[in-house]
CSV table of C-alpha atoms in Angstrom, one decimal:
chain,number,residue,atom,x,y,z
A,1,MET,CA,106.8,102.3,110.7
A,2,GLY,CA,104.8,99.3,111.1
A,3,GLN,CA,104.2,95.9,109.7
A,4,TYR,CA,103.1,94.9,106.2
A,5,GLN,CA,99.0,93.9,106.7
A,6,ARG,CA,98.4,93.2,103.0
A,7,LEU,CA,100.4,91.9,100.3
A,8,LEU,CA,99.1,91.5,96.7
A,9,LEU,CA,100.5,89.0,94.1
A,10,VAL,CA,99.6,88.8,90.6
A,11,ALA,CA,100.7,85.7,90.1
A,12,ASP,CA,101.8,83.9,86.3
A,13,ARG,CA,99.4,83.2,84.2
A,14,THR,CA,101.3,79.9,82.9
A,15,LEU,CA,100.8,78.6,87.1
A,16,HIS,CA,103.9,77.9,87.8
A,17,GLN,CA,106.4,78.9,90.5
A,18,THR,CA,108.2,82.0,90.2
A,19,PRO,CA,110.3,84.4,91.7
A,20,ALA,CA,107.2,86.7,92.4
A,21,MET,CA,105.5,83.9,94.2
A,22,LEU,CA,108.9,83.1,96.5
A,23,ARG,CA,109.4,86.9,97.2
A,24,ALA,CA,105.8,87.1,98.4
A,25,VAL,CA,105.1,84.0,100.4
A,26,ALA,CA,108.4,84.9,102.1
A,27,LEU,CA,107.4,88.5,103.1
A,28,ALA,CA,104.2,87.5,104.0
A,29,LYS,CA,105.9,84.9,106.3
A,30,ALA,CA,108.1,87.9,107.6
A,31,SER,CA,105.3,90.0,108.2
A,32,GLY,CA,102.6,88.2,108.8
A,33,ALA,CA,100.4,89.5,106.5
A,34,VAL,CA,97.5,88.5,104.9
A,35,LEU,CA,98.7,87.5,101.3
A,36,ASP,CA,95.7,87.8,98.6
A,37,VAL,CA,97.5,85.4,95.4
A,38,ARG,CA,95.3,86.6,91.8
A,39,VAL,CA,96.3,85.1,88.6
A,40,PHE,CA,94.4,87.5,85.6
A,41,THR,CA,94.7,85.8,82.6
A,42,GLU,CA,92.5,85.0,79.0
A,43,PRO,CA,89.0,83.6,79.1
A,44,ALA,CA,88.3,80.2,78.5
A,45,PRO,CA,88.7,79.9,74.8
A,46,VAL,CA,85.4,78.9,72.8
A,47,VAL,CA,87.0,76.3,69.8
A,48,ARG,CA,84.2,75.5,67.6
A,49,LEU,CA,85.0,72.0,66.1
A,50,TRP,CA,82.5,73.1,62.9
A,51,GLU,CA,79.8,75.7,62.3
A,52,ASP,CA,77.4,74.7,65.1
A,53,LYS,CA,79.3,72.3,67.6
A,54,ILE,CA,81.4,74.1,70.4
A,55,ASP,CA,84.1,72.2,72.1
A,56,GLU,CA,82.8,72.0,75.2
A,57,ALA,CA,84.7,69.5,76.8
A,58,GLY,CA,87.8,71.6,76.3
A,59,TYR,CA,86.0,74.8,77.5
A,60,GLN,CA,85.8,72.7,80.8
A,61,ARG,CA,89.2,70.9,80.9
A,62,TYR,CA,90.2,74.9,81.0
A,63,LEU,CA,88.4,76.1,83.8
A,64,ARG,CA,88.8,72.6,86.1
A,65,HIS,CA,92.8,73.3,85.4
A,66,HIS,CA,92.5,76.8,86.8
A,67,ARG,CA,90.0,76.0,89.9
A,68,ARG,CA,92.4,72.9,90.6
A,69,TRP,CA,95.2,75.4,90.5
A,70,VAL,CA,92.9,77.5,93.2
A,71,ALA,CA,92.4,74.7,95.8
A,72,ASP,CA,96.2,73.6,95.5
A,73,GLN,CA,97.7,76.9,96.3
A,74,LEU,CA,95.1,76.9,99.2
A,75,GLU,CA,96.3,74.2,100.5
A,76,GLN,CA,99.4,74.6,100.2
A,77,LEU,CA,100.0,78.0,101.8
A,78,SER,CA,97.6,77.7,104.3
A,79,GLY,CA,99.6,74.5,105.3
A,80,GLN,CA,102.3,77.2,105.3
A,81,GLY,CA,100.4,79.1,108.1
A,82,LEU,CA,99.7,81.8,105.9
A,83,GLU,CA,96.3,83.7,106.0
A,84,VAL,CA,95.8,83.8,102.4
A,85,THR,CA,93.0,84.2,99.2
A,86,VAL,CA,93.6,82.8,96.2
A,87,GLU,CA,91.4,83.9,92.7
A,88,VAL,CA,91.9,83.5,88.9
A,89,VAL,CA,90.4,86.1,87.2
A,90,PHE,CA,89.3,85.5,83.7
A,91,THR,CA,89.7,89.1,81.6
A,92,THR,CA,90.8,90.7,78.5
A,93,HIS,CA,91.9,93.7,79.8
A,94,PRO,CA,94.6,92.4,83.0
A,95,GLN,CA,95.9,96.2,83.9
A,96,LEU,CA,92.4,97.2,84.6
A,97,ASP,CA,91.9,94.2,86.3
A,98,ILE,CA,94.9,94.4,88.2
A,99,LEU,CA,94.4,98.3,89.2
A,100,ARG,CA,90.7,97.3,90.4
A,101,ALA,CA,91.8,94.6,92.7
A,102,VAL,CA,94.4,97.1,94.2
A,103,ALA,CA,91.4,99.6,94.7
A,104,ASP,CA,89.4,96.9,96.2
A,105,LEU,CA,91.6,94.8,98.1
A,106,ASN,CA,94.0,98.2,99.2
A,107,PRO,CA,97.3,96.0,99.6
A,108,ASP,CA,100.5,97.9,101.0
A,109,VAL,CA,102.7,96.5,98.2
A,110,LEU,CA,101.8,94.8,94.8
A,111,ILE,CA,104.2,92.1,93.7
A,112,LYS,CA,104.4,90.9,90.4
A,113,ASP,CA,107.2,89.3,88.0
A,114,VAL,CA,108.8,91.4,85.3
A,115,ALA,CA,107.6,90.1,82.0
A,116,MET,CA,110.8,90.3,79.6
A,117,GLU,CA,108.9,92.6,76.9
A,118,PRO,CA,111.5,92.7,73.3
A,119,LEU,CA,113.0,95.9,72.8
A,120,LEU,CA,110.8,96.3,69.4
A,121,LYS,CA,107.8,95.5,70.8
A,122,ARG,CA,108.3,98.2,73.8
A,123,VAL,CA,108.5,100.7,71.2
A,124,PHE,CA,105.3,100.7,69.7
A,125,ILE,CA,103.0,99.1,72.7
A,126,THR,CA,103.3,99.8,76.7
A,127,PRO,CA,104.0,96.8,78.3
A,128,LEU,CA,101.7,95.8,81.6
A,129,ASP,CA,104.2,96.5,84.0
A,130,CYS,CA,105.4,100.0,83.0
A,131,HIS,CA,101.1,100.4,82.9
A,132,LEU,CA,101.6,99.2,86.2
A,133,LEU,CA,104.6,101.6,87.6
A,134,ARG,CA,102.7,104.8,86.2
A,135,GLU,CA,99.0,103.9,87.4
A,136,CYS,CA,99.0,102.2,90.7
A,137,PRO,CA,98.4,103.9,93.5
A,138,VAL,CA,100.5,101.7,95.7
A,139,PRO,CA,104.2,100.6,95.6
A,140,VAL,CA,105.0,98.2,92.8
A,141,HIS,CA,107.3,95.5,93.5
A,142,LEU,CA,108.5,93.9,90.2
A,143,VAL,CA,110.7,90.8,90.7
A,144,ASN,CA,113.0,89.7,88.3
A,145,GLU,CA,115.2,87.0,89.9
A,146,VAL,CA,115.8,86.0,93.5
A,147,ARG,CA,119.1,85.4,95.1
A,148,TYR,CA,117.1,85.1,98.3
A,149,SER,CA,113.6,85.3,98.8
A,150,LEU,CA,113.5,87.4,101.9
A,151,PRO,CA,115.8,90.3,100.6
A,152,HIS,CA,118.9,90.4,102.6
A,153,ARG,CA,120.0,94.1,101.2
A,154,ILE,CA,117.8,96.9,100.4
A,155,VAL,CA,118.6,99.9,98.0
A,156,ALA,CA,117.0,103.5,98.1
A,157,ALA,CA,118.0,105.2,94.5
A,158,VAL,CA,117.7,109.2,95.1
A,159,ASP,CA,118.0,112.6,93.4
A,160,PRO,CA,118.0,114.8,96.3
A,161,PHE,CA,118.9,117.8,93.6
A,162,ASP,CA,116.0,117.2,91.3
A,163,PRO,CA,113.8,119.9,91.4
A,164,GLU,CA,110.8,118.1,90.6
A,165,THR,CA,111.5,114.9,93.5
A,166,GLN,CA,112.0,118.2,95.7
A,167,ILE,CA,108.5,119.4,95.2
A,168,SER,CA,106.7,116.1,95.4
A,169,GLY,CA,108.6,114.6,98.5
A,170,LEU,CA,109.4,111.5,96.2
A,171,ASN,CA,113.0,110.7,97.8
A,172,ASP,CA,111.7,110.8,101.0
A,173,THR,CA,109.0,108.2,100.0
A,174,ILE,CA,111.7,106.2,98.6
A,175,ILE,CA,113.4,106.3,101.7
A,176,GLN,CA,110.6,105.8,104.0
A,177,THR,CA,109.3,102.5,101.4
A,178,ALA,CA,112.6,101.1,101.8
A,179,ASN,CA,113.0,101.6,105.4
A,180,THR,CA,109.7,100.0,106.1
A,181,LEU,CA,110.6,96.9,103.4
A,182,ALA,CA,113.9,96.6,105.6
A,183,ALA,CA,111.9,96.3,108.5
A,184,GLN,CA,110.0,93.3,107.7
A,185,CYS,CA,113.0,91.9,106.4
A,186,ASP,CA,115.5,92.8,109.1
A,187,ALA,CA,118.0,93.9,106.4
A,188,PRO,CA,120.3,96.9,106.2
A,189,MET,CA,119.0,99.7,103.6
A,190,HIS,CA,121.8,101.6,101.7
A,191,LEU,CA,121.4,105.0,100.0
A,192,LEU,CA,122.7,105.8,96.7
A,193,TYR,CA,122.6,109.0,94.5
A,194,ALA,CA,124.0,108.3,90.8
A,195,TYR,CA,124.5,111.6,90.0
A,196,ASP,CA,125.1,113.0,86.4
A,197,LEU,CA,127.6,115.5,85.6
A,198,SER,CA,126.7,115.8,82.2
A,199,PRO,CA,125.1,118.5,81.9
A,200,ALA,CA,127.9,121.1,83.3
A,201,PHE,CA,129.4,119.9,79.6
A,202,ASN,CA,126.3,121.4,77.2
A,203,GLY,CA,126.3,124.4,75.6
A,204,ASP,CA,124.6,126.4,78.3
A,205,ALA,CA,127.0,125.9,81.0
A,206,PRO,CA,130.8,127.5,81.3
A,207,LEU,CA,133.7,126.8,79.6
A,208,VAL,CA,134.9,123.5,80.3
A,209,GLY,CA,138.6,123.5,79.8
A,210,ALA,CA,139.2,127.0,81.3
A,211,GLY,CA,140.3,127.4,84.8
A,212,TRP,CA,137.6,128.9,86.0
A,213,GLY,CA,134.9,126.2,84.0
A,214,MET,CA,136.6,123.1,86.3
A,215,ASP,CA,136.2,125.3,89.2
A,216,PHE,CA,132.2,125.2,88.1
A,217,VAL,CA,132.0,121.3,87.7
A,218,GLU,CA,133.7,121.2,91.3
A,219,GLU,CA,131.5,123.4,92.3
A,220,LEU,CA,128.5,121.2,91.4
A,221,ARG,CA,129.4,118.3,92.1
A,222,GLN,CA,130.0,119.6,95.9
A,223,SER,CA,126.5,120.9,95.7
A,224,LEU,CA,125.1,117.6,94.5
A,225,HIS,CA,127.0,116.1,97.6
A,226,GLN,CA,126.4,118.5,99.9
A,227,ALA,CA,122.5,117.8,98.9
A,228,PHE,CA,122.7,114.0,99.3
A,229,ILE,CA,124.3,114.3,102.5
A,230,ASN,CA,121.7,116.3,104.0
A,231,LEU,CA,119.1,113.7,102.8
A,232,ALA,CA,121.0,111.1,104.5
A,233,ASP,CA,121.6,112.9,107.8
A,234,ARG,CA,117.5,114.0,108.0
A,235,TYR,CA,117.2,109.9,107.9
A,236,GLY,CA,120.2,109.0,110.5
A,237,ILE,CA,121.9,106.8,107.4
A,238,PRO,CA,125.2,105.4,108.9
A,239,PRO,CA,128.4,106.7,106.9
A,240,GLU,CA,129.0,103.1,105.5
A,241,ARG,CA,125.7,102.8,103.8
A,242,ARG,CA,125.7,106.3,101.8
A,243,HIS,CA,127.0,105.6,98.5
A,244,PHE,CA,127.8,109.1,96.2
A,245,VAL,CA,128.7,107.6,92.6
A,246,MET,CA,129.3,109.7,89.2
A,247,GLY,CA,127.0,108.5,86.1
A,248,LEU,CA,124.2,107.6,84.5
A,249,PRO,CA,121.7,105.9,86.7
A,250,VAL,CA,120.7,102.8,85.1
A,251,PRO,CA,124.2,101.6,84.9
A,252,VAL,CA,125.5,102.9,87.9
A,253,ILE,CA,122.4,101.0,89.8
A,254,SER,CA,123.1,98.0,87.9
A,255,GLU,CA,127.1,98.0,88.9
A,256,PHE,CA,126.3,98.8,92.4
A,257,VAL,CA,123.4,95.6,92.5
A,258,GLU,CA,126.1,93.8,91.8
A,259,GLN,CA,128.8,94.5,93.7
A,260,TYR,CA,127.1,94.6,97.1
A,261,VAL,CA,124.7,91.6,96.3
A,262,ALA,CA,121.6,93.6,96.8
A,263,ASP,CA,118.2,92.2,96.4
A,264,VAL,CA,115.9,95.2,95.7
A,265,VAL,CA,116.7,98.4,94.8
A,266,VAL,CA,113.8,101.2,95.8
A,267,MET,CA,113.2,103.3,93.1
A,268,GLY,CA,110.7,106.4,92.2
A,269,THR,CA,109.0,106.9,89.2
A,270,VAL,CA,107.4,110.5,87.6
A,271,HIS,CA,104.7,111.8,85.5
A,272,ARG,CA,105.9,112.1,82.3
A,273,ALA,CA,104.5,113.9,78.7
A,274,GLY,CA,105.2,113.5,75.4
A,275,ILE,CA,108.9,112.6,74.5
A,276,ASP,CA,109.7,111.7,77.5
A,277,ARG,CA,107.0,109.5,78.5
A,278,LEU,CA,108.1,107.7,74.5
A,279,MET,CA,111.5,106.8,76.1
A,280,GLY,CA,110.5,105.6,79.6
A,281,SER,CA,111.5,106.9,83.1
A,282,ASN,CA,114.8,105.3,84.5
A,283,THR,CA,112.6,103.0,86.6
A,284,GLU,CA,111.6,101.7,83.5
A,285,ARG,CA,114.2,101.1,82.3
A,286,ALA,CA,116.0,99.4,85.1
A,287,LEU,CA,113.4,96.5,84.7
A,288,TYR,CA,115.4,95.3,81.9
A,289,SER,CA,118.8,95.9,83.2
A,290,VAL,CA,119.2,95.7,86.7
A,291,PRO,CA,119.6,91.9,88.3
A,292,GLY,CA,117.1,91.3,91.5
A,293,SER,CA,114.4,93.0,92.0
A,294,ILE,CA,112.5,96.7,91.3
A,295,LEU,CA,110.7,98.2,94.3
A,296,ALA,CA,109.2,101.8,92.6
A,297,VAL,CA,106.9,104.4,94.2
A,298,GLY,CA,105.4,107.7,92.9
A,299,PRO,CA,105.1,111.0,94.3
A,300,GLY,CA,101.6,109.8,95.1
A,301,VAL,CA,102.2,106.5,96.8
A,302,ARG,CA,101.9,106.3,100.6
A,303,ALA,CA,105.2,104.9,102.2
A,304,GLU,CA,104.2,104.2,105.6
A,305,VAL,CA,101.9,101.6,106.7
């Protein structure tokens, strides 16, 4: 696995320094990657003072503000020894223009701050971050907070028993992506499997409570554990960095991040339809509840650079 060659930062449109900016700069310094900084913001407003007169002065102030920020960022980041490009993209469709920038620049990772959208709004409107998780062809690093600008501990959250992830090779992509990030940061990578036994207690499973019912649950747990061991063995992950924890994925991941002071959780995304798409994936739910940052990859995302 090699070093990152190119990183794309979607900077905050307020033009303030944010956790994602700190993370992107730290990763670019550590890897020597080119850092492309883009702001996707609304076009300059055209305010009519009265019917036939436009506020030209306000329009020009808006443009000068963004041009000044571009010049300042180029000076500051270049002064830190980075190879950098900085642009402002005026757009009414940021999702489309971000994906267009990804296609044009072909970065190894897209880095962006998490936009904390209210729950009620998320029910009716799919947030930009979720669109990017579902549609971006490269890993998406969504940063919520940073304890350290350069990550000190990486977690790969896998599900080696899910047939969908086995067929798509998603678990391998998650681990390879986590290993690549860990290599840039000289940080340890932990493997986490939050396994859920609740299907064993539904109406289709043998009756738990009878003697052979509890045996079924234990056999299920052992089969899940063996699948996890096989995956960890394939990548040579040492025993002290393997974590097999019972519980629902998002709460388990959140607690693990707090306990181990993990900086980045690498998770997979899958394309869903119908009610599953409406409810969102574990990765989408983790955006708003797991401290630190998420690095999300889909089945078709390249994992190695």
